[in-house]
Short mmCIF file of C-alpha atoms and ligand atoms in Angstrom, two decimals:
data_model
loop_
_atom_site.label_atom_id
_atom_site.label_comp_id
_atom_site.label_asym_id
_atom_site.label_seq_id
_atom_site.Cartn_x
_atom_site.Cartn_y
_atom_site.Cartn_z
CA UNK A 1 -166.57 39.19 -296.56
CA UNK A 2 -168.82 36.25 -297.45
CA UNK A 3 -170.23 35.75 -300.91
CA UNK A 4 -172.80 33.31 -302.22
CA UNK A 5 -171.63 31.06 -305.06
CA UNK A 6 -174.17 29.80 -307.64
CA UNK A 7 -175.41 26.28 -306.77
CA UNK A 8 -174.39 24.88 -310.15
CA UNK A 9 -170.81 26.22 -309.96
CA UNK A 10 -168.44 23.22 -309.85
CA UNK A 11 -165.21 22.75 -307.91
CA UNK A 12 -162.35 20.40 -308.60
CA UNK A 13 -158.62 19.93 -308.89
CA UNK A 14 -156.32 19.37 -311.86
CA UNK A 15 -153.33 17.17 -312.54
CA UNK A 16 -151.53 15.89 -315.61
CA UNK A 17 -150.32 12.38 -316.35
CA UNK A 18 -146.62 13.07 -316.84
CA UNK A 19 -146.36 15.27 -313.76
CA UNK A 20 -147.95 12.74 -311.41
CA UNK A 21 -147.97 9.18 -312.81
CA UNK A 22 -144.23 8.50 -312.84
CA UNK A 23 -142.04 6.39 -315.11
CA UNK A 24 -143.39 7.55 -318.44
CA UNK A 25 -140.44 6.08 -320.35
CA UNK A 26 -141.85 6.55 -323.85
CA UNK A 27 -142.56 10.25 -323.56
CA UNK A 28 -140.48 12.95 -325.27
CA UNK A 29 -140.08 14.60 -321.86
CA UNK A 30 -138.37 11.51 -320.49
CA UNK A 31 -135.69 11.75 -323.23
CA UNK A 32 -135.50 15.52 -322.77
CA UNK A 33 -134.70 15.20 -319.06
CA UNK A 34 -131.89 12.77 -319.75
CA UNK A 35 -130.33 14.78 -322.56
CA UNK A 36 -130.79 18.30 -321.17
CA UNK A 37 -128.16 19.68 -318.85
CA UNK A 38 -130.42 22.52 -317.71
CA UNK A 39 -132.88 20.16 -316.03
CA UNK A 40 -132.17 20.18 -312.32
CA UNK A 41 -134.28 17.18 -311.35
CA UNK A 42 -135.84 14.35 -313.32
CA UNK A 43 -139.46 13.29 -312.97
CA UNK A 44 -138.81 9.68 -311.89
CA UNK A 45 -141.69 8.15 -309.93
CA UNK A 46 -143.44 11.53 -309.51
CA UNK A 47 -146.41 10.87 -307.17
CA UNK A 48 -146.67 7.30 -308.49
CA UNK A 49 -150.27 8.04 -309.41
CA UNK A 50 -150.12 5.22 -311.95
CA UNK A 51 -150.20 2.82 -309.00
CA UNK A 52 -151.59 5.07 -306.29
CA UNK A 53 -154.62 6.39 -308.16
CA UNK A 54 -156.88 5.08 -305.40
CA UNK A 55 -155.09 7.39 -302.97
CA UNK A 56 -155.67 10.35 -305.29
CA UNK A 57 -159.36 9.51 -305.39
CA UNK A 58 -159.53 9.17 -301.62
CA UNK A 59 -157.80 12.54 -301.34
CA UNK A 60 -160.39 14.21 -303.57
CA UNK A 61 -163.12 12.71 -301.39
CA UNK A 62 -161.39 13.71 -298.18
CA UNK A 63 -161.25 17.32 -299.43
CA UNK A 64 -164.82 17.23 -300.74
CA UNK A 65 -163.98 17.93 -304.40
CA UNK A 66 -166.32 16.26 -306.86
CA UNK A 67 -164.57 17.07 -310.15
CA UNK A 68 -161.18 15.87 -311.34
CA UNK A 69 -159.27 17.10 -314.37
CA UNK A 70 -156.64 14.58 -315.35
CA UNK A 71 -154.91 13.56 -318.56
CA UNK A 72 -154.06 10.47 -320.55
CA UNK A 73 -150.43 9.92 -321.53
CA UNK A 74 -150.45 9.37 -325.29
CA UNK A 75 -147.08 7.59 -325.17
CA UNK A 76 -148.44 4.98 -322.74
CA UNK A 77 -151.37 4.20 -325.01
CA UNK A 78 -149.16 4.18 -328.08
CA UNK A 79 -145.51 3.47 -327.21
CA UNK A 80 -144.73 2.78 -330.89
CA UNK A 81 -146.43 4.31 -333.94
CA UNK A 82 -149.78 2.77 -334.79
CA UNK A 83 -149.67 0.21 -331.92
CA UNK A 84 -152.04 0.27 -328.96
CA UNK A 85 -150.94 -0.93 -325.56
CA UNK A 86 -154.11 -2.65 -324.35
CA UNK A 87 -152.86 -3.14 -320.83
CA UNK A 88 -152.32 0.66 -320.48
CA UNK A 89 -155.76 1.23 -321.95
CA UNK A 90 -157.29 -1.18 -319.42
CA UNK A 91 -155.42 0.50 -316.59
CA UNK A 92 -156.77 3.93 -317.54
CA UNK A 93 -160.24 2.41 -317.76
CA UNK A 94 -159.79 1.17 -314.20
CA UNK A 95 -158.78 4.67 -313.04
CA UNK A 96 -161.74 6.32 -314.73
CA UNK A 97 -164.20 3.67 -313.55
CA UNK A 98 -162.97 3.99 -309.97
CA UNK A 99 -163.45 7.76 -310.16
CA UNK A 100 -167.03 7.25 -311.30
CA UNK A 101 -167.70 4.64 -308.61
CA UNK A 102 -166.64 7.30 -306.12
CA UNK A 103 -168.98 9.92 -307.62
CA UNK A 104 -166.18 12.03 -309.06
CA UNK A 105 -166.88 13.69 -312.41
CA UNK A 106 -164.18 13.51 -315.07
CA UNK A 107 -162.71 16.31 -317.18
CA UNK A 108 -160.25 14.49 -319.43
CA UNK A 109 -157.31 16.10 -321.22
CA UNK A 110 -155.88 14.09 -324.10
CA UNK A 111 -152.51 15.80 -324.49
CA UNK A 112 -150.89 17.72 -321.65
CA UNK A 113 -147.47 19.03 -322.79
CA UNK A 114 -145.89 15.64 -323.60
CA UNK A 115 -145.76 13.66 -326.85
CA UNK A 116 -144.67 10.10 -327.67
CA UNK A 117 -140.89 9.98 -328.22
CA UNK A 118 -141.28 8.35 -331.64
CA UNK A 119 -142.97 11.47 -333.00
CA UNK A 120 -139.87 13.11 -334.50
CA UNK A 121 -139.69 16.92 -334.25
CA UNK A 122 -142.71 17.05 -331.93
CA UNK A 123 -145.49 19.37 -333.03
CA UNK A 124 -143.84 20.11 -336.36
CA UNK A 125 -144.00 16.45 -337.42
CA UNK A 126 -145.91 16.50 -340.75
CA UNK A 127 -147.99 13.46 -339.76
CA UNK A 128 -148.99 14.60 -336.31
CA UNK A 129 -152.61 15.30 -337.26
CA UNK A 130 -153.13 11.78 -338.56
CA UNK A 131 -151.51 10.17 -335.51
CA UNK A 132 -153.34 12.41 -333.05
CA UNK A 133 -156.69 11.66 -334.64
CA UNK A 134 -156.03 7.91 -334.41
CA UNK A 135 -155.12 8.22 -330.75
CA UNK A 136 -158.15 10.40 -329.95
CA UNK A 137 -160.39 7.92 -331.70
CA UNK A 138 -159.12 5.03 -329.52
CA UNK A 139 -159.63 7.02 -326.33
CA UNK A 140 -163.06 8.28 -327.34
CA UNK A 141 -164.33 4.82 -328.34
CA UNK A 142 -163.12 3.23 -325.12
CA UNK A 143 -163.88 5.91 -322.56
CA UNK A 144 -166.67 8.15 -323.82
CA UNK A 145 -169.20 6.54 -321.49
CA UNK A 146 -167.11 7.63 -318.49
CA UNK A 147 -166.14 11.18 -319.41
CA UNK A 148 -168.01 14.41 -318.59
CA UNK A 149 -165.91 16.79 -320.68
CA UNK A 150 -163.02 16.49 -323.11
CA UNK A 151 -160.08 18.78 -323.63
CA UNK A 152 -157.98 17.64 -326.62
CA UNK A 153 -154.87 19.77 -326.01
CA UNK A 154 -153.76 21.52 -322.84
CA UNK A 155 -152.73 25.11 -323.56
CA UNK A 156 -151.91 25.26 -327.26
CA UNK A 157 -149.15 27.81 -327.43
CA UNK A 158 -147.40 27.17 -324.15
CA UNK A 159 -145.49 24.13 -325.30
CA UNK A 160 -144.75 25.89 -328.63
CA UNK A 161 -143.32 28.91 -326.79
CA UNK A 162 -141.20 26.75 -324.50
CA UNK A 163 -140.26 24.26 -327.22
CA UNK A 164 -139.44 26.71 -330.02
CA UNK A 165 -138.50 29.99 -328.27
CA UNK A 166 -137.15 29.43 -324.79
CA UNK A 167 -135.54 26.00 -325.12
CA UNK A 168 -137.22 24.79 -321.95
CA UNK A 169 -139.39 22.03 -323.45
CA UNK A 170 -138.67 19.46 -326.16
CA UNK A 171 -137.84 19.64 -329.02
CA UNK A 172 -135.76 22.61 -327.81
CA UNK A 173 -135.35 24.23 -331.21
CA UNK A 174 -134.97 28.00 -331.38
CA UNK A 175 -136.98 28.51 -334.51
CA UNK A 176 -139.68 31.01 -335.37
CA UNK A 177 -140.67 28.90 -338.34
CA UNK A 178 -140.93 25.91 -336.02
CA UNK A 179 -143.18 27.94 -333.73
CA UNK A 180 -145.46 28.86 -336.62
CA UNK A 181 -145.69 25.29 -337.89
CA UNK A 182 -146.20 23.84 -334.44
CA UNK A 183 -149.02 26.26 -333.63
CA UNK A 184 -150.78 25.54 -336.93
CA UNK A 185 -150.53 21.83 -336.30
CA UNK A 186 -151.99 22.30 -332.84
CA UNK A 187 -154.97 24.14 -334.30
CA UNK A 188 -155.49 21.39 -336.90
CA UNK A 189 -155.14 18.67 -334.27
CA UNK A 190 -157.69 20.39 -332.04
CA UNK A 191 -160.12 20.59 -334.94
CA UNK A 192 -159.60 16.95 -335.97
CA UNK A 193 -160.04 15.85 -332.35
CA UNK A 194 -163.18 17.95 -331.91
CA UNK A 195 -164.82 16.32 -334.92
CA UNK A 196 -163.77 12.82 -333.92
CA UNK A 197 -165.00 13.23 -330.35
CA UNK A 198 -168.34 14.60 -331.56
CA UNK A 199 -168.72 11.80 -334.11
CA UNK A 200 -168.26 9.20 -331.37
CA UNK A 201 -170.42 10.92 -328.76
CA UNK A 202 -172.04 14.25 -329.67
CA UNK A 203 -173.32 14.78 -326.12
CA UNK A 204 -169.99 15.32 -324.40
CA UNK A 205 -168.72 18.91 -324.45
CA UNK A 206 -165.29 19.53 -325.94
CA UNK A 207 -163.26 22.48 -324.73
CA UNK A 208 -160.28 24.52 -325.83
CA UNK A 209 -157.91 25.13 -322.93
CA UNK A 210 -156.02 28.39 -323.18
CA UNK A 211 -153.48 29.75 -320.78
CA UNK A 212 -154.17 33.43 -321.00
CA UNK A 213 -151.48 35.84 -319.95
CA UNK A 214 -152.47 39.43 -319.45
CA UNK A 215 -149.56 41.55 -320.69
CA UNK A 216 -149.16 44.99 -319.21
CA UNK A 217 -146.69 47.82 -319.37
CA UNK A 218 -145.71 50.39 -316.77
CA UNK A 219 -144.74 53.07 -319.27
CA UNK A 220 -146.78 53.65 -322.41
CA UNK A 221 -143.89 54.32 -324.78
CA UNK A 222 -144.09 53.53 -328.49
CA UNK A 223 -141.68 50.59 -328.09
CA UNK A 224 -143.50 49.24 -325.05
CA UNK A 225 -146.85 49.49 -326.80
CA UNK A 226 -145.43 47.65 -329.77
CA UNK A 227 -144.02 44.91 -327.53
CA UNK A 228 -147.33 44.67 -325.72
CA UNK A 229 -149.23 44.03 -328.95
CA UNK A 230 -146.53 41.65 -330.17
CA UNK A 231 -146.64 39.42 -327.08
CA UNK A 232 -150.40 39.52 -326.87
CA UNK A 233 -150.60 38.55 -330.55
CA UNK A 234 -148.02 35.77 -330.45
CA UNK A 235 -149.09 34.27 -327.15
CA UNK A 236 -152.86 34.91 -327.02
CA UNK A 237 -154.44 36.25 -330.18
CA UNK A 238 -153.16 33.78 -332.74
CA UNK A 239 -154.97 31.03 -330.83
CA UNK A 240 -158.05 33.04 -329.93
CA UNK A 241 -158.50 34.13 -333.55
CA UNK A 242 -159.18 30.51 -334.47
CA UNK A 243 -162.55 30.97 -332.76
CA UNK A 244 -163.19 34.54 -333.77
CA UNK A 245 -162.38 34.45 -337.45
CA UNK A 246 -161.62 30.80 -338.13
CA UNK A 247 -158.01 31.66 -338.96
CA UNK A 248 -155.20 29.22 -338.56
CA UNK A 249 -152.36 30.72 -336.50
CA UNK A 250 -150.23 33.22 -338.46
CA UNK A 251 -152.40 32.78 -341.50
CA UNK A 252 -155.45 34.15 -343.20
CA UNK A 253 -156.32 30.58 -344.22
CA UNK A 254 -159.34 29.01 -342.61
CA UNK A 255 -160.74 25.52 -342.25
CA UNK A 256 -164.51 25.30 -342.72
CA UNK A 257 -166.28 25.70 -339.39
CA UNK A 258 -163.12 25.57 -337.25
CA UNK A 259 -164.40 28.64 -335.38
CA UNK A 260 -167.24 26.50 -334.03
CA UNK A 261 -165.04 23.64 -332.80
CA UNK A 262 -165.52 24.68 -329.19
CA UNK A 263 -168.23 23.95 -326.61
CA UNK A 264 -166.45 25.62 -323.70
CA UNK A 265 -163.34 27.57 -322.85
CA UNK A 266 -160.90 26.05 -320.41
CA UNK A 267 -159.10 28.97 -318.85
CA UNK A 268 -155.71 28.42 -317.22
CA UNK A 269 -154.75 31.56 -315.37
CA UNK A 270 -151.74 32.13 -313.14
CA UNK A 271 -150.21 35.56 -313.57
CA UNK A 272 -149.70 38.68 -315.63
CA UNK A 273 -146.49 39.92 -317.25
CA UNK A 274 -145.02 43.39 -317.37
CA UNK A 275 -143.62 44.05 -320.81
CA UNK A 276 -140.72 46.45 -321.04
CA UNK A 277 -138.11 47.43 -323.58
CA UNK A 278 -135.45 46.96 -320.92
CA UNK A 279 -133.99 43.48 -321.37
CA UNK A 280 -133.95 41.19 -318.32
CA UNK A 281 -131.87 38.13 -319.17
CA UNK A 282 -133.14 37.07 -322.56
CA UNK A 283 -136.65 38.43 -322.07
CA UNK A 284 -138.29 41.79 -322.29
CA UNK A 285 -140.27 41.17 -319.14
CA UNK A 286 -139.95 43.22 -316.02
CA UNK A 287 -141.08 42.96 -312.44
CA UNK A 288 -142.83 45.26 -310.06
CA UNK A 289 -140.86 44.90 -306.81
CA UNK A 290 -143.90 45.82 -304.70
CA UNK A 291 -145.97 42.87 -305.93
CA UNK A 292 -146.18 39.46 -304.24
CA UNK A 293 -143.95 36.86 -305.95
CA UNK A 294 -144.41 33.08 -305.79
CA UNK A 295 -141.89 30.21 -305.77
CA UNK A 296 -142.01 30.20 -309.56
CA UNK A 297 -141.17 33.92 -309.66
CA UNK A 298 -144.64 34.87 -310.87
CA UNK A 299 -146.52 37.92 -309.66
CA UNK A 300 -149.91 37.41 -308.05
CA UNK A 301 -152.57 39.41 -309.89
CA UNK A 302 -156.10 38.12 -309.18
CA UNK A 303 -157.81 40.92 -311.13
CA UNK A 304 -156.24 39.41 -314.26
CA UNK A 305 -158.57 36.44 -313.95
CA UNK A 306 -161.58 38.70 -314.43
CA UNK A 307 -159.86 40.37 -317.37
CA UNK A 308 -159.05 36.97 -318.89
CA UNK A 309 -162.70 35.88 -318.57
CA UNK A 310 -163.76 39.06 -320.36
CA UNK A 311 -161.28 38.42 -323.18
CA UNK A 312 -162.53 34.87 -323.79
CA UNK A 313 -166.20 35.86 -323.48
CA UNK A 314 -165.74 38.60 -326.04
CA UNK A 315 -164.22 36.15 -328.50
CA UNK A 316 -166.87 33.46 -328.14
CA UNK A 317 -169.85 33.27 -325.79
CA UNK A 318 -169.51 29.69 -324.63
CA UNK A 319 -169.27 28.60 -320.97
CA UNK A 320 -165.92 29.12 -319.23
CA UNK A 321 -164.38 26.67 -316.80
CA UNK A 322 -161.27 27.80 -314.96
CA UNK A 323 -159.36 24.60 -315.63
CA UNK A 324 -156.18 25.69 -313.81
CA UNK A 325 -155.37 28.34 -311.25
CA UNK A 326 -152.84 27.89 -308.51
CA UNK A 327 -149.84 29.16 -306.61
CA UNK A 328 -146.45 27.66 -305.78
CA UNK A 329 -145.83 28.37 -302.12
CA UNK A 330 -145.05 26.71 -298.80
CA UNK A 331 -147.24 29.22 -296.99
CA UNK A 332 -150.80 27.96 -296.54
CA UNK A 333 -152.18 31.38 -295.66
CA UNK A 334 -150.77 32.70 -298.92
CA UNK A 335 -152.39 29.82 -300.86
CA UNK A 336 -155.78 30.33 -299.17
CA UNK A 337 -155.63 34.05 -299.88
CA UNK A 338 -154.72 33.31 -303.50
CA UNK A 339 -157.72 30.98 -303.87
CA UNK A 340 -160.01 33.46 -302.16
CA UNK A 341 -158.92 36.44 -304.31
CA UNK A 342 -159.16 34.49 -307.56
CA UNK A 343 -162.58 33.08 -306.72
CA UNK A 344 -163.66 36.64 -305.98
CA UNK A 345 -162.62 37.55 -309.53
CA UNK A 346 -164.51 34.56 -310.93
CA UNK A 347 -167.64 35.68 -309.06
CA UNK A 348 -167.15 39.22 -310.35
CA UNK A 349 -167.14 37.81 -313.88
CA UNK A 350 -170.41 35.98 -313.17
CA UNK A 351 -171.88 39.28 -311.92
CA UNK A 352 -171.00 40.74 -315.34
CA UNK A 353 -173.11 37.92 -316.84
CA UNK A 354 -170.09 36.02 -318.10
CA UNK A 355 -170.97 32.34 -318.00
CA UNK A 356 -168.24 31.04 -315.67
CA UNK A 357 -169.22 27.54 -314.59
CA UNK A 358 -166.44 26.18 -312.42
CA UNK A 359 -163.01 26.27 -310.83
CA UNK A 360 -160.26 23.63 -310.84
CA UNK A 361 -157.32 24.35 -308.58
CA UNK A 362 -153.83 23.43 -309.90
CA UNK A 363 -152.90 21.11 -308.46
CA UNK A 364 -154.43 18.34 -306.38
CA UNK A 365 -150.97 17.58 -304.98
CA UNK A 366 -147.38 18.74 -305.23
CA UNK A 367 -145.86 17.29 -308.39
CA UNK A 368 -143.20 17.55 -311.08
CA UNK A 369 -143.10 21.16 -312.27
CA UNK A 370 -141.28 20.58 -315.59
CA UNK A 371 -137.88 22.35 -315.77
CA UNK A 372 -138.27 23.54 -312.18
CA UNK A 373 -138.42 19.99 -310.84
CA UNK A 374 -140.04 19.37 -307.46
CA UNK A 375 -139.23 22.69 -305.79
CA UNK A 376 -142.43 24.61 -306.59
CA UNK A 377 -145.22 23.43 -304.31
CA UNK A 378 -148.55 23.96 -306.04
CA UNK A 379 -150.50 21.21 -304.25
CA UNK A 380 -153.56 21.07 -302.04
CA UNK A 381 -151.70 18.10 -300.55
CA UNK A 382 -148.03 17.32 -300.12
CA UNK A 383 -146.35 14.03 -300.94
CA UNK A 384 -144.46 12.32 -298.15
CA UNK A 385 -140.95 11.64 -299.43
CA UNK A 386 -140.46 7.99 -298.43
CA UNK A 387 -143.94 6.51 -298.64
CA UNK A 388 -145.33 8.92 -301.27
CA UNK A 389 -148.50 9.16 -299.21
CA UNK A 390 -150.74 12.16 -299.77
CA UNK A 391 -150.99 14.61 -296.89
CA UNK A 392 -153.81 17.14 -297.24
CA UNK A 393 -152.93 20.78 -296.61
CA UNK A 394 -155.09 23.39 -294.89
CA UNK A 395 -155.81 25.04 -298.25
CA UNK A 396 -157.28 21.76 -299.53
CA UNK A 397 -159.80 21.65 -296.71
CA UNK A 398 -160.46 25.36 -297.22
CA UNK A 399 -161.35 24.87 -300.89
CA UNK A 400 -163.43 21.82 -299.97
CA UNK A 401 -165.49 23.86 -297.49
CA UNK A 402 -166.13 26.57 -300.05
CA UNK A 403 -167.19 23.88 -302.54
CA UNK A 404 -169.54 22.23 -300.06
CA UNK A 405 -171.18 25.39 -298.70
CA UNK A 406 -171.17 27.26 -302.01
CA UNK A 407 -170.04 30.27 -300.09
CA UNK A 408 -166.80 32.21 -300.46
CA UNK A 409 -165.25 33.27 -297.19
CA UNK A 410 -161.73 34.07 -296.01
CA UNK A 411 -159.96 33.02 -292.88
CA UNK A 412 -156.32 32.86 -291.70
C1 BGC B 501 -149.52 23.71 -317.01
C2 BGC B 501 -149.12 22.78 -315.89
C3 BGC B 501 -148.11 23.44 -314.99
C4 BGC B 501 -148.73 24.71 -314.45
C5 BGC B 501 -147.84 25.47 -313.47
C6 BGC B 501 -149.71 25.13 -316.59
O1 BGC B 501 -149.35 25.97 -317.61
O2 BGC B 501 -150.64 23.21 -317.67
O3 BGC B 501 -148.63 21.60 -316.45
O4 BGC B 501 -147.65 22.62 -313.98
O5 BGC B 501 -148.97 25.58 -315.52
O6 BGC B 501 -146.69 25.89 -314.12
#
């Protein structure tokens, strides 16, 4: 089946600094890898994008993708509190300028899962809002003339869940109170960043990037229904309510106008989760054995993308960009099918008059997948082990053709 895609719908690929740049010595994740026995592989050089950014740009061009979502590593800009590393700042300026010279539009994330290592206790640090605002101000003043869209924080909630529930991200504290504090600080930091970015350049849209998980249950028992609402509340609603009611997470307190601190939704969508009262390991999540599983153990559920668009649209009617969607697999047919099915869902959302404006595949190339190391292969290109050169995959060319022709088609 072929389907026309609106002319103004944009296509791109996403990466993050820590996962691709390499050698981010001043990041909390760097310390975490060294001190954590559960980490199988360390990040090391990653894709060496810090030095090989020209190759990343050539790769985007080779695939025909005109939008790039990348992030700045706060700890590179500010390796010690209050100090700015001007050579890092200049280097990022070079990366962004080269993107522009190559006609690639820039969606810039300011914090993607990692924090500077000097920020004790991570997101619960009482001064984080002040420090974050200072950092955002430096970036905005220096780069606003190059950036097409800002995203202050990637996926508020995800790093809180992993950092304060599951012990998979720093600071690795099992603490519900920590989770509550961290999520409130993330909301405050988003708001402070929004205002700062708008003060410096009101014309650039600022988005809120949410990873939305659709929770489902096979059996509608009282316990399962309770768990369903609990997970949906803790993982999704407490962040979405910021923009519905202006509430800070887990609070009836509001900050004036916080509900309007959003020009677009960034939607990161990967999978759904079956909630069940039967414990699997330490989680109440279950699997449906008949459903396709990826290298990360996630079920493929493209219809969830349409559902996720509806959820965001019902909260706030601002444009939606799918800022991440991808699959970890070595099978290129599986990746192409995944892209095809998810784009179909995005087009279905547009048919329902939901303002979906674009699609960024995660990720431009295989990279460091946090606690899972280098095993999951999400990329549209692989990285050659010895030379670290980028080798485009079939799926990369496939997405590029869809982007160029503005037509969705499937082939094997
Ligand atoms: C994160 C990425 C990560 C991807 C796949 C997203 O939640 O933003 O950093 O690599 O999921 O797990």
